Amino acid sequence: MYHRSRMLLTDLVLVGLATLTAQVLRDNLEVSPEKLLRLLPYIGMTLTVAVPVILAMGLNRTVWRLSAMADYQRVAIAAVIIVVAAMALDFAFERLENVARSVPIIQAILIIAAMVGARVLIRLRHSGRRRQPVLMGDMPQSRSDQQTVLVVGLNRVAELYLQTVAEFAADRIVVAGLLGRGERHTGRLVHMHKVLGTPEQVDEVLRELEVRGVVVNRVIVTTAFDQLTPEGRGALLELERSSDIKLDLFADNLLSNGPEGPRSAPQSDNDGQLFTFSDSELEALKHRPYWWIKRAFDVVGALVLITLLLPIMPLLVLLVALDVGFPIMFWQQRPGLGGRSFKVYKLRTMGAAHDANGRRVADSERLSNIGRFLRRTRLDEVLQLVPILVGQMSFIGPRPLLPVDQSAAYSARLVVRPGLTGWAQVMGGREINAGDKAALDVWYVKNASLKLDIEILLRTIPMVIFGERVSRAAVRRAWAELCGEGICQESRMAEGLQSADSVKIHIGRDREAA
């Protein structure tokens, strides 16, 4: 009862403020106390009729954080009824003498905007709170149960599936995109997921996704299979026959445990990890005040740099368009804080990944002189200031790798936000093996400080100008200190170094694969 009364009171306040604002707007933003006083009877009548209308429409019984289009439609209908009833009541008593003709029209628009806007803000706030990035993540667990899916169909079932994934399985299911029924849908968005093509183009779509570091495990068909074209059905069936990708017909699983199958208990086995933090170490790291300072520097720095670089962005866009054509941006999916996937955007520096016959083109043939210049100066990465601003990245941290390069043995490097530059970049860059790079990154996680971040920034400048240099002393120090503190088991150190020597970071994929 208390909640309903509070919602009713909130709506009444919004209605009253909207009515006052309507009069001010009608007077060209000139606030006249005399006119506002004459308007008080009309405001009183508006609030009087608003109470039964809001109660009758059930607006005080809705859950704002779960509001939907049907709720917003009821708000609009209620606003019109309130205004019409208030006008009728005022006309009966005062003949609308103190109400200008345009005020009720503006009033209705503002009431709708205020009441709908309040509900949308609460919904966004709740959604943002659920997905809000933390300052530091837990040790990423084994992601063997994580699925990357491609959804076939643009219908209510597909929408329901996307909502369900976002609410209950965002950590286990990654939606790579959707396939629509026609070309007219390609490029459009459904719940912020892009329509990548049609079922007939599934092979082409999967090749493009693979270039971007997205490996699809499952195709979810949310429409009746017999409603697809024969070519579409054939392409999907051939995909299942010739690959490890599972074709899942949504209708066939309605009575089962869901398209991803029975949910197994999350595994916390760290036997495959070369670097591990104990629970007490993680708690101590999480509560370090420096993470708040670091985040503040990231926000301020990103805002300043975005402002400074805005004048040259049109020139960069023009260079890319003249060099490699459209689109001018390229993205890849990378594991970020806590192993959660996010998209890294860059300006394109390479031509198409495949020729007209579908054959893969060598990276050396795709990179132009302008592309080399953009990479050398790191100007191709200016778009990453946006994920820094929203909290997916930091200026300083482990460089985000492609999923294929992010070994589970080195997942301890993912307990902090990935960075534009980091200790591993300035002490070795792409010239050291995966194990040494991970050791440097985990050492940074353990020792992050304002002094160390400033040192990394200062070392980044000569690295960009003169190229990368390897500091073997820093690598040996990282291994020695990590193993000495029990973060890396000495009994497994030789095993880790041996595997690191055999698993090299794929330089071309780490920079850009298309």
Short mmCIF file of C-alpha atoms in Angstrom, two decimals:
data_model
loop_
_atom_site.label_atom_id
_atom_site.label_comp_id
_atom_site.label_asym_id
_atom_site.label_seq_id
_atom_site.Cartn_x
_atom_site.Cartn_y
_atom_site.Cartn_z
CA MET A 1 0.00 0.00 0.00
CA TYR A 2 2.86 2.34 0.84
CA HIS A 3 4.46 1.70 -2.54
CA ARG A 4 1.22 2.46 -4.42
CA SER A 5 0.72 5.69 -2.47
CA ARG A 6 4.28 6.77 -3.22
CA MET A 7 3.85 6.08 -6.94
CA LEU A 8 0.57 8.02 -6.96
CA LEU A 9 2.18 10.98 -5.18
CA THR A 10 5.11 10.94 -7.62
CA ASP A 11 2.78 11.04 -10.62
CA LEU A 12 0.77 13.89 -9.08
CA VAL A 13 3.95 15.92 -8.53
CA LEU A 14 4.92 15.33 -12.17
CA VAL A 15 1.44 16.39 -13.36
CA GLY A 16 1.59 19.57 -11.27
CA LEU A 17 5.09 20.50 -12.44
CA ALA A 18 4.13 19.81 -16.07
CA THR A 19 1.16 22.18 -15.77
CA LEU A 20 3.28 24.95 -14.30
CA THR A 21 5.93 24.44 -16.97
CA ALA A 22 3.27 24.62 -19.69
CA GLN A 23 2.32 28.13 -18.54
CA VAL A 24 5.98 29.22 -18.42
CA LEU A 25 6.64 27.89 -21.92
CA ARG A 26 3.50 29.59 -23.20
CA ASP A 27 4.86 32.89 -21.84
CA ASN A 28 8.19 32.41 -23.65
CA LEU A 29 10.00 31.41 -20.42
CA GLU A 30 8.94 34.62 -18.66
CA VAL A 31 7.94 33.74 -15.11
CA SER A 32 5.02 35.90 -14.00
CA PRO A 33 3.97 35.29 -10.36
CA GLU A 34 0.65 36.95 -11.09
CA LYS A 35 -0.22 34.58 -13.94
CA LEU A 36 0.95 31.56 -11.96
CA LEU A 37 -1.30 32.52 -9.06
CA ARG A 38 -4.28 32.83 -11.43
CA LEU A 39 -3.43 29.37 -12.77
CA LEU A 40 -3.61 27.73 -9.31
CA PRO A 41 -7.34 26.85 -9.54
CA TYR A 42 -6.71 25.07 -12.85
CA ILE A 43 -3.75 23.21 -11.33
CA GLY A 44 -5.94 22.18 -8.41
CA MET A 45 -8.65 20.88 -10.75
CA THR A 46 -6.02 19.02 -12.80
CA LEU A 47 -4.69 17.26 -9.70
CA THR A 48 -8.23 16.53 -8.53
CA VAL A 49 -9.17 14.67 -11.70
CA ALA A 50 -5.70 13.11 -11.96
CA VAL A 51 -6.17 11.03 -8.79
CA PRO A 52 -9.14 8.90 -9.98
CA VAL A 53 -7.74 8.67 -13.52
CA ILE A 54 -4.35 7.37 -12.33
CA LEU A 55 -6.05 4.89 -9.98
CA ALA A 56 -8.52 3.72 -12.66
CA MET A 57 -5.75 3.23 -15.21
CA GLY A 58 -3.66 1.31 -12.66
CA LEU A 59 -0.61 3.54 -13.20
CA ASN A 60 0.30 3.40 -9.50
CA ARG A 61 0.33 -0.41 -9.55
CA THR A 62 2.91 -0.88 -12.30
CA VAL A 63 6.53 -1.77 -11.59
CA TRP A 64 8.43 1.12 -13.17
CA ARG A 65 11.70 -0.77 -13.59
CA LEU A 66 9.80 -3.32 -15.72
CA SER A 67 7.71 -0.80 -17.64
CA ALA A 68 7.04 -1.46 -21.31
CA MET A 69 5.34 0.14 -24.32
CA ALA A 70 1.88 -0.90 -23.08
CA ASP A 71 2.48 1.06 -19.86
CA TYR A 72 3.59 4.13 -21.81
CA GLN A 73 0.45 3.94 -23.96
CA ARG A 74 -1.72 3.89 -20.82
CA VAL A 75 0.17 6.91 -19.51
CA ALA A 76 -0.54 8.81 -22.75
CA ILE A 77 -4.25 7.94 -22.61
CA ALA A 78 -4.43 8.93 -18.95
CA ALA A 79 -2.71 12.27 -19.66
CA VAL A 80 -5.23 13.15 -22.38
CA ILE A 81 -8.15 12.21 -20.12
CA ILE A 82 -6.72 14.29 -17.24
CA VAL A 83 -6.30 17.38 -19.40
CA VAL A 84 -9.74 17.09 -21.05
CA ALA A 85 -11.44 16.51 -17.68
CA ALA A 86 -9.56 19.42 -16.07
CA MET A 87 -10.60 21.73 -18.93
CA ALA A 88 -14.23 20.63 -18.58
CA LEU A 89 -14.18 21.17 -14.82
CA ASP A 90 -12.53 24.58 -15.09
CA PHE A 91 -14.94 25.61 -17.84
CA ALA A 92 -17.89 24.72 -15.62
CA PHE A 93 -16.63 26.94 -12.79
CA GLU A 94 -14.49 29.67 -14.40
CA ARG A 95 -15.12 29.41 -18.15
CA LEU A 96 -11.33 28.86 -18.62
CA GLU A 97 -10.82 32.59 -18.09
CA ASN A 98 -7.31 32.20 -16.63
CA VAL A 99 -6.14 29.43 -18.96
CA ALA A 100 -4.69 30.29 -22.36
CA ARG A 101 -5.85 28.09 -25.22
CA SER A 102 -2.40 26.67 -25.91
CA VAL A 103 -1.68 25.74 -22.27
CA PRO A 104 -3.74 22.48 -22.21
CA ILE A 105 -2.01 21.24 -25.39
CA ILE A 106 1.45 21.96 -24.01
CA GLN A 107 0.32 20.56 -20.66
CA ALA A 108 -0.73 17.23 -22.17
CA ILE A 109 2.57 16.87 -24.02
CA LEU A 110 4.59 17.67 -20.90
CA ILE A 111 2.59 15.31 -18.68
CA ILE A 112 3.20 12.46 -21.10
CA ALA A 113 6.90 13.34 -21.37
CA ALA A 114 7.33 13.62 -17.59
CA MET A 115 5.47 10.45 -16.60
CA VAL A 116 6.91 8.30 -19.40
CA GLY A 117 10.37 9.79 -18.91
CA ALA A 118 10.34 8.97 -15.19
CA ARG A 119 9.46 5.35 -15.90
CA VAL A 120 12.10 5.05 -18.63
CA LEU A 121 14.77 6.52 -16.33
CA ILE A 122 13.93 4.03 -13.56
CA ARG A 123 14.06 1.18 -16.07
CA LEU A 124 17.43 2.35 -17.42
CA ARG A 125 18.76 2.87 -13.91
CA HIS A 126 17.78 -0.66 -12.93
CA SER A 127 19.25 -2.07 -16.14
CA GLY A 128 22.46 -0.09 -15.66
CA ARG A 129 22.76 -1.19 -12.04
CA ARG A 130 22.47 -4.83 -13.10
CA ARG A 131 25.21 -4.45 -15.70
CA GLN A 132 27.29 -1.80 -13.96
CA PRO A 133 30.99 -2.64 -14.25
CA VAL A 134 32.77 -3.02 -10.94
CA LEU A 135 36.12 -1.48 -10.14
CA MET A 136 37.72 -4.90 -10.01
CA GLY A 137 36.49 -8.35 -10.99
CA ASP A 138 36.68 -11.80 -9.46
CA MET A 139 39.02 -14.45 -10.73
CA PRO A 140 37.42 -15.59 -14.03
CA GLN A 141 36.25 -19.17 -13.80
CA SER A 142 36.30 -21.80 -16.50
CA ARG A 143 34.04 -20.67 -19.34
CA SER A 144 33.55 -24.11 -20.86
CA ASP A 145 29.79 -23.66 -20.40
CA GLN A 146 29.71 -20.32 -22.24
CA GLN A 147 27.86 -20.34 -25.53
CA THR A 148 28.07 -17.88 -28.41
CA VAL A 149 24.83 -18.04 -30.37
CA LEU A 150 23.47 -16.73 -33.66
CA VAL A 151 19.70 -16.15 -33.58
CA VAL A 152 17.62 -16.84 -36.68
CA GLY A 153 14.33 -14.96 -36.84
CA LEU A 154 12.88 -11.52 -36.22
CA ASN A 155 9.73 -12.12 -34.17
CA ARG A 156 8.35 -12.01 -30.65
CA VAL A 157 10.03 -15.32 -29.81
CA ALA A 158 13.43 -13.91 -30.78
CA GLU A 159 12.73 -10.81 -28.69
CA LEU A 160 11.74 -12.94 -25.70
CA TYR A 161 14.88 -15.05 -26.08
CA LEU A 162 17.11 -11.96 -26.15
CA GLN A 163 15.39 -10.54 -23.05
CA THR A 164 15.75 -13.86 -21.23
CA VAL A 165 19.44 -14.09 -22.04
CA ALA A 166 20.05 -10.51 -20.89
CA GLU A 167 18.22 -11.08 -17.61
CA PHE A 168 19.28 -14.59 -16.61
CA ALA A 169 22.22 -15.81 -18.70
CA ALA A 170 24.32 -12.81 -19.71
CA ASP A 171 27.40 -14.50 -18.24
CA ARG A 172 26.81 -17.80 -20.04
CA ILE A 173 25.32 -16.84 -23.42
CA VAL A 174 26.77 -14.27 -25.82
CA VAL A 175 24.51 -13.26 -28.71
CA ALA A 176 26.68 -12.68 -31.79
CA GLY A 177 23.80 -11.27 -33.82
CA LEU A 178 20.64 -12.20 -35.72
CA LEU A 179 19.67 -13.41 -39.16
CA GLY A 180 16.52 -11.90 -40.68
CA ARG A 181 14.28 -13.08 -43.48
CA GLY A 182 15.22 -10.40 -46.01
CA GLU A 183 18.00 -8.04 -47.01
CA ARG A 184 15.95 -5.05 -45.87
CA HIS A 185 16.57 -6.03 -42.23
CA THR A 186 20.37 -6.31 -42.52
CA GLY A 187 22.15 -3.73 -40.39
CA ARG A 188 19.16 -2.98 -38.16
CA LEU A 189 19.20 -3.52 -34.38
CA VAL A 190 17.04 -5.70 -32.13
CA HIS A 191 17.71 -5.05 -28.42
CA MET A 192 21.07 -3.61 -29.51
CA HIS A 193 21.99 -6.81 -31.36
CA LYS A 194 22.70 -6.33 -35.05
CA VAL A 195 20.96 -8.18 -37.88
CA LEU A 196 23.95 -9.57 -39.79
CA GLY A 197 22.25 -11.08 -42.83
CA THR A 198 19.85 -13.84 -43.84
CA PRO A 199 19.88 -17.61 -43.21
CA GLU A 200 21.05 -18.10 -46.80
CA GLN A 201 24.18 -16.06 -45.93
CA VAL A 202 25.02 -17.95 -42.74
CA ASP A 203 28.42 -19.17 -44.01
CA GLU A 204 29.49 -15.66 -45.02
CA VAL A 205 28.28 -14.23 -41.69
CA LEU A 206 30.19 -16.84 -39.69
CA ARG A 207 33.41 -16.13 -41.64
CA GLU A 208 33.09 -12.41 -40.90
CA LEU A 209 32.42 -13.09 -37.21
CA GLU A 210 35.44 -15.39 -36.99
CA VAL A 211 37.64 -12.59 -38.33
CA ARG A 212 36.35 -10.41 -35.49
CA GLY A 213 37.22 -13.00 -32.85
CA VAL A 214 33.65 -14.32 -32.45
CA VAL A 215 33.32 -18.12 -32.72
CA VAL A 216 29.69 -19.26 -32.82
CA ASN A 217 28.84 -22.52 -31.00
CA ARG A 218 25.11 -22.66 -31.61
CA VAL A 219 22.47 -21.36 -34.01
CA ILE A 220 19.07 -20.72 -32.41
CA VAL A 221 16.15 -20.82 -34.86
CA THR A 222 13.24 -18.91 -33.29
CA THR A 223 10.91 -19.17 -36.29
CA ALA A 224 9.19 -22.26 -37.66
CA PHE A 225 11.80 -24.13 -39.68
CA ASP A 226 9.40 -24.84 -42.54
CA GLN A 227 8.79 -21.08 -42.92
CA LEU A 228 12.39 -20.52 -44.01
CA THR A 229 13.22 -20.59 -47.69
CA PRO A 230 14.56 -23.89 -49.08
CA GLU A 231 17.94 -22.21 -49.57
CA GLY A 232 17.95 -21.00 -45.96
CA ARG A 233 17.03 -24.42 -44.59
CA GLY A 234 19.67 -26.04 -46.75
CA ALA A 235 22.38 -23.61 -45.62
CA LEU A 236 21.58 -24.20 -41.93
CA LEU A 237 21.40 -27.99 -42.27
CA GLU A 238 24.67 -28.07 -44.22
CA LEU A 239 26.28 -25.92 -41.52
CA GLU A 240 25.27 -28.41 -38.82
CA ARG A 241 26.42 -31.36 -40.92
CA SER A 242 29.83 -29.94 -41.83
CA SER A 243 30.83 -28.23 -38.56
CA ASP A 244 30.66 -28.49 -34.78
CA ILE A 245 27.99 -25.77 -34.61
CA LYS A 246 24.73 -27.11 -33.19
CA LEU A 247 21.46 -26.16 -34.85
CA ASP A 248 18.78 -25.58 -32.21
CA LEU A 249 15.11 -25.30 -33.20
CA PHE A 250 13.56 -23.21 -30.44
CA ALA A 251 10.11 -24.77 -30.73
CA ASP A 252 11.58 -28.25 -30.17
CA ASN A 253 13.03 -27.13 -26.82
CA LEU A 254 10.01 -25.42 -25.27
CA LEU A 255 9.39 -28.37 -22.97
CA SER A 256 13.06 -29.10 -22.34
CA ASN A 257 15.60 -27.33 -20.19
CA GLY A 258 16.13 -24.51 -22.71
CA PRO A 259 18.22 -23.99 -25.82
CA GLU A 260 21.46 -24.22 -23.92
CA GLY A 261 20.55 -27.52 -22.32
CA PRO A 262 20.58 -28.33 -18.61
CA ARG A 263 22.50 -25.80 -16.61
CA SER A 264 25.43 -27.29 -14.79
CA ALA A 265 26.80 -25.92 -11.58
CA PRO A 266 29.53 -23.36 -12.15
CA GLN A 267 32.97 -24.78 -11.85
CA SER A 268 35.63 -23.15 -9.70
CA ASP A 269 38.45 -25.51 -10.54
CA ASN A 270 41.62 -23.48 -10.95
CA ASP A 271 43.89 -26.42 -11.75
CA GLY A 272 44.37 -25.14 -15.29
CA GLN A 273 45.38 -21.66 -14.19
CA LEU A 274 49.05 -20.76 -13.92
CA PHE A 275 48.36 -17.63 -11.86
CA THR A 276 45.81 -17.57 -9.02
CA PHE A 277 44.84 -15.11 -6.31
CA SER A 278 43.50 -16.46 -3.03
CA ASP A 279 40.13 -15.21 -1.78
CA SER A 280 41.83 -13.06 0.85
CA GLU A 281 44.18 -11.54 -1.75
CA LEU A 282 41.26 -10.74 -4.04
CA GLU A 283 39.34 -9.10 -1.21
CA ALA A 284 42.35 -6.99 -0.29
CA LEU A 285 42.86 -5.97 -3.91
CA LYS A 286 39.17 -5.12 -4.38
CA HIS A 287 39.09 -2.73 -1.45
CA ARG A 288 42.14 -0.73 -2.43
CA PRO A 289 41.19 2.99 -2.61
CA TYR A 290 43.42 3.41 -5.68
CA TRP A 291 40.83 1.80 -7.98
CA TRP A 292 38.49 4.77 -7.36
CA ILE A 293 41.30 7.22 -8.09
CA LYS A 294 42.22 5.30 -11.24
CA ARG A 295 38.62 5.32 -12.45
CA ALA A 296 38.34 9.08 -11.87
CA PHE A 297 41.51 9.67 -13.93
CA ASP A 298 40.09 7.47 -16.70
CA VAL A 299 36.84 9.45 -16.91
CA VAL A 300 38.52 12.87 -16.83
CA GLY A 301 41.29 11.83 -19.23
CA ALA A 302 38.86 10.28 -21.72
CA LEU A 303 36.66 13.40 -21.73
CA VAL A 304 39.66 15.70 -22.25
CA LEU A 305 41.16 13.61 -25.06
CA ILE A 306 37.84 13.15 -26.84
CA THR A 307 37.39 16.95 -26.78
CA LEU A 308 40.93 17.57 -28.06
CA LEU A 309 40.74 14.94 -30.80
CA LEU A 310 37.31 15.89 -32.13
CA PRO A 311 38.77 18.45 -34.61
CA ILE A 312 41.05 15.86 -36.26
CA MET A 313 38.48 13.04 -36.34
CA PRO A 314 36.99 14.17 -39.69
CA LEU A 315 40.50 14.08 -41.19
CA LEU A 316 41.13 10.57 -39.85
CA VAL A 317 37.77 9.41 -41.18
CA LEU A 318 38.56 10.90 -44.60
CA LEU A 319 41.99 9.20 -44.69
CA VAL A 320 40.48 5.82 -43.84
CA ALA A 321 37.64 6.24 -46.36
CA LEU A 322 40.08 7.14 -49.16
CA ASP A 323 42.49 4.36 -48.18
CA VAL A 324 40.34 1.27 -47.49
CA GLY A 325 36.81 2.54 -48.14
CA PHE A 326 33.73 1.93 -46.05
CA PRO A 327 33.00 0.95 -43.35
CA ILE A 328 35.60 3.09 -41.61
CA MET A 329 35.37 1.25 -38.28
CA PHE A 330 36.36 -2.28 -37.39
CA TRP A 331 35.46 -4.18 -34.23
CA GLN A 332 36.56 -7.33 -32.51
CA GLN A 333 35.15 -9.10 -29.49
CA ARG A 334 37.60 -9.35 -26.59
CA PRO A 335 37.35 -10.69 -23.01
CA GLY A 336 37.42 -7.82 -20.53
CA LEU A 337 36.94 -7.33 -16.79
CA GLY A 338 36.15 -10.65 -15.15
CA GLY A 339 36.19 -12.38 -18.55
CA ARG A 340 33.06 -10.54 -19.73
CA SER A 341 33.12 -9.90 -23.46
CA PHE A 342 33.04 -6.41 -24.95
CA LYS A 343 33.73 -4.89 -28.35
CA VAL A 344 36.98 -3.12 -29.19
CA TYR A 345 36.51 -0.56 -31.98
CA LYS A 346 39.32 0.72 -34.21
CA LEU A 347 39.65 2.72 -37.38
CA ARG A 348 40.19 0.34 -40.28
CA THR A 349 43.76 0.04 -41.49
CA MET A 350 43.35 -3.04 -43.72
CA GLY A 351 41.44 -3.98 -46.82
CA ALA A 352 38.88 -6.78 -46.99
CA ALA A 353 39.82 -10.06 -45.30
CA HIS A 354 38.59 -12.17 -48.25
CA ASP A 355 38.78 -11.66 -51.98
CA ALA A 356 35.87 -11.95 -54.41
CA ASN A 357 36.27 -15.76 -54.42
CA GLY A 358 36.11 -16.02 -50.64
CA ARG A 359 39.83 -16.76 -50.21
CA ARG A 360 41.62 -15.25 -47.21
CA VAL A 361 43.99 -12.40 -48.15
CA ALA A 362 47.37 -12.24 -46.40
CA ASP A 363 47.71 -9.42 -43.84
CA SER A 364 50.82 -8.10 -45.58
CA GLU A 365 48.79 -7.49 -48.77
CA ARG A 366 45.96 -5.75 -46.93
CA LEU A 367 47.94 -3.17 -44.93
CA SER A 368 48.59 0.18 -46.66
CA ASN A 369 51.09 2.94 -45.89
CA ILE A 370 48.34 5.04 -44.32
CA GLY A 371 47.35 2.02 -42.26
CA ARG A 372 50.93 1.57 -41.04
CA PHE A 373 51.07 5.25 -40.06
CA LEU A 374 47.81 5.02 -38.09
CA ARG A 375 49.02 1.92 -36.29
CA ARG A 376 52.46 3.29 -35.52
CA THR A 377 50.98 6.47 -34.02
CA ARG A 378 48.13 4.50 -32.35
CA LEU A 379 45.63 6.87 -34.00
CA ASP A 380 43.64 3.85 -35.14
CA GLU A 381 42.75 3.27 -31.47
CA VAL A 382 41.22 6.68 -30.70
CA LEU A 383 37.75 5.09 -30.72
CA GLN A 384 38.73 3.15 -27.59
CA LEU A 385 38.38 6.36 -25.59
CA VAL A 386 34.64 5.65 -25.56
CA PRO A 387 34.88 2.25 -23.77
CA ILE A 388 37.30 3.90 -21.34
CA LEU A 389 34.71 6.57 -20.63
CA VAL A 390 31.89 4.05 -20.03
CA GLY A 391 34.04 1.77 -17.89
CA GLN A 392 34.80 -1.20 -20.14
CA MET A 393 38.49 -0.25 -20.44
CA SER A 394 41.12 1.84 -18.68
CA PHE A 395 44.08 3.84 -19.94
CA ILE A 396 46.43 1.48 -18.06
CA GLY A 397 45.90 -2.26 -17.79
CA PRO A 398 46.47 -5.60 -19.53
CA ARG A 399 45.94 -5.30 -23.27
CA PRO A 400 42.67 -7.03 -24.29
CA LEU A 401 43.35 -10.11 -26.41
CA LEU A 402 41.20 -12.10 -28.78
CA PRO A 403 39.41 -15.03 -27.07
CA VAL A 404 41.63 -17.52 -28.93
CA ASP A 405 44.73 -15.83 -27.49
CA GLN A 406 43.36 -15.44 -23.96
CA SER A 407 44.41 -18.76 -22.43
CA ALA A 408 42.55 -19.95 -19.35
CA ALA A 409 45.95 -20.40 -17.70
CA TYR A 410 46.41 -16.63 -17.72
CA SER A 411 42.89 -15.57 -16.69
CA ALA A 412 44.23 -13.79 -13.57
CA ARG A 413 45.12 -10.86 -15.84
CA LEU A 414 41.37 -10.28 -16.32
CA VAL A 415 40.61 -9.25 -12.74
CA VAL A 416 41.18 -5.59 -13.71
CA ARG A 417 39.95 -3.57 -16.67
CA PRO A 418 41.98 -4.02 -19.87
CA GLY A 419 43.97 -0.98 -20.96
CA LEU A 420 45.16 0.98 -23.97
CA THR A 421 48.69 0.44 -22.71
CA GLY A 422 50.15 -1.53 -19.87
CA TRP A 423 53.22 -2.91 -18.11
CA ALA A 424 53.48 -5.81 -20.56
CA GLN A 425 53.40 -3.41 -23.53
CA VAL A 426 56.16 -1.09 -22.32
CA MET A 427 58.33 -3.97 -21.06
CA GLY A 428 58.02 -6.29 -24.02
CA GLY A 429 55.09 -5.54 -26.31
CA ARG A 430 54.53 -8.09 -29.02
CA GLU A 431 58.08 -9.42 -28.95
CA ILE A 432 57.64 -11.63 -25.86
CA ASN A 433 55.73 -14.89 -25.55
CA ALA A 434 52.27 -15.32 -24.03
CA GLY A 435 53.49 -16.58 -20.66
CA ASP A 436 55.93 -13.71 -20.10
CA LYS A 437 53.29 -11.19 -21.14
CA ALA A 438 50.80 -12.71 -18.71
CA ALA A 439 53.37 -12.64 -15.91
CA LEU A 440 53.95 -8.92 -16.49
CA ASP A 441 50.20 -8.25 -16.58
CA VAL A 442 49.50 -10.19 -13.36
CA TRP A 443 52.45 -8.45 -11.70
CA TYR A 444 50.79 -5.14 -12.62
CA VAL A 445 47.48 -6.29 -11.09
CA LYS A 446 49.31 -7.01 -7.85
CA ASN A 447 51.32 -3.77 -7.80
CA ALA A 448 49.08 -1.20 -9.50
CA SER A 449 49.56 2.30 -8.12
CA LEU A 450 49.49 5.91 -9.26
CA LYS A 451 53.29 5.98 -9.43
CA LEU A 452 53.40 2.82 -11.56
CA ASP A 453 50.66 4.09 -13.90
CA ILE A 454 52.53 7.36 -14.43
CA GLU A 455 55.70 5.38 -15.21
CA ILE A 456 53.80 3.29 -17.77
CA LEU A 457 52.40 6.42 -19.44
CA LEU A 458 55.87 7.97 -19.63
CA ARG A 459 57.36 4.78 -21.07
CA THR A 460 54.54 4.55 -23.64
CA ILE A 461 55.63 7.76 -25.38
CA PRO A 462 59.13 6.52 -26.42
CA MET A 463 57.61 3.11 -27.23
CA VAL A 464 55.26 4.74 -29.77
CA ILE A 465 58.09 6.85 -31.25
CA PHE A 466 60.98 4.36 -31.29
CA GLY A 467 59.22 1.00 -31.18
CA GLU A 468 58.95 -1.76 -28.61
CA ARG A 469 61.88 -3.04 -26.53
CA VAL A 470 62.03 -6.09 -24.30
CA SER A 471 63.15 -5.78 -20.67
CA ARG A 472 64.24 -9.27 -19.65
CA ALA A 473 64.95 -7.97 -16.16
CA ALA A 474 61.30 -6.92 -15.74
CA VAL A 475 60.12 -10.32 -16.99
CA ARG A 476 62.38 -12.21 -14.56
CA ARG A 477 61.32 -9.92 -11.71
CA ALA A 478 57.63 -10.54 -12.44
CA TRP A 479 58.03 -14.33 -12.44
CA ALA A 480 60.18 -14.31 -9.30
CA GLU A 481 57.88 -12.08 -7.25
CA LEU A 482 54.66 -13.81 -8.34
CA CYS A 483 56.01 -17.28 -7.57
CA GLY A 484 57.59 -16.02 -4.34
CA GLU A 485 54.18 -14.75 -3.15
CA GLY A 486 52.39 -17.98 -4.14
CA ILE A 487 50.43 -16.42 -7.01
CA CYS A 488 52.34 -18.68 -9.39
CA GLN A 489 53.18 -22.14 -8.07
CA GLU A 490 56.89 -22.82 -8.46
CA SER A 491 56.12 -26.46 -9.21
CA ARG A 492 54.19 -25.32 -12.29
CA MET A 493 56.43 -22.42 -13.30
CA ALA A 494 58.53 -24.53 -15.71
CA GLU A 495 55.35 -25.96 -17.21
CA GLY A 496 53.95 -22.49 -17.69
CA LEU A 497 57.13 -21.16 -19.27
CA GLN A 498 57.36 -24.16 -21.58
CA SER A 499 53.77 -23.73 -22.77
CA ALA A 500 54.32 -19.99 -23.10
CA ASP A 501 57.24 -20.60 -25.43
CA SER A 502 55.04 -22.74 -27.65
CA VAL A 503 51.97 -20.49 -27.61
CA LYS A 504 52.82 -17.14 -29.25
CA ILE A 505 50.55 -14.15 -29.32
CA HIS A 506 49.20 -13.78 -32.84
CA ILE A 507 50.49 -10.31 -33.66
CA GLY A 508 48.27 -9.76 -36.68
CA ARG A 509 45.14 -10.83 -34.84
CA ASP A 510 45.99 -8.73 -31.80
CA ARG A 511 46.23 -5.57 -33.90
CA GLU A 512 43.53 -6.18 -36.49
CA ALA A 513 42.41 -9.14 -38.52
CA ALA A 514 40.31 -7.40 -41.10
#
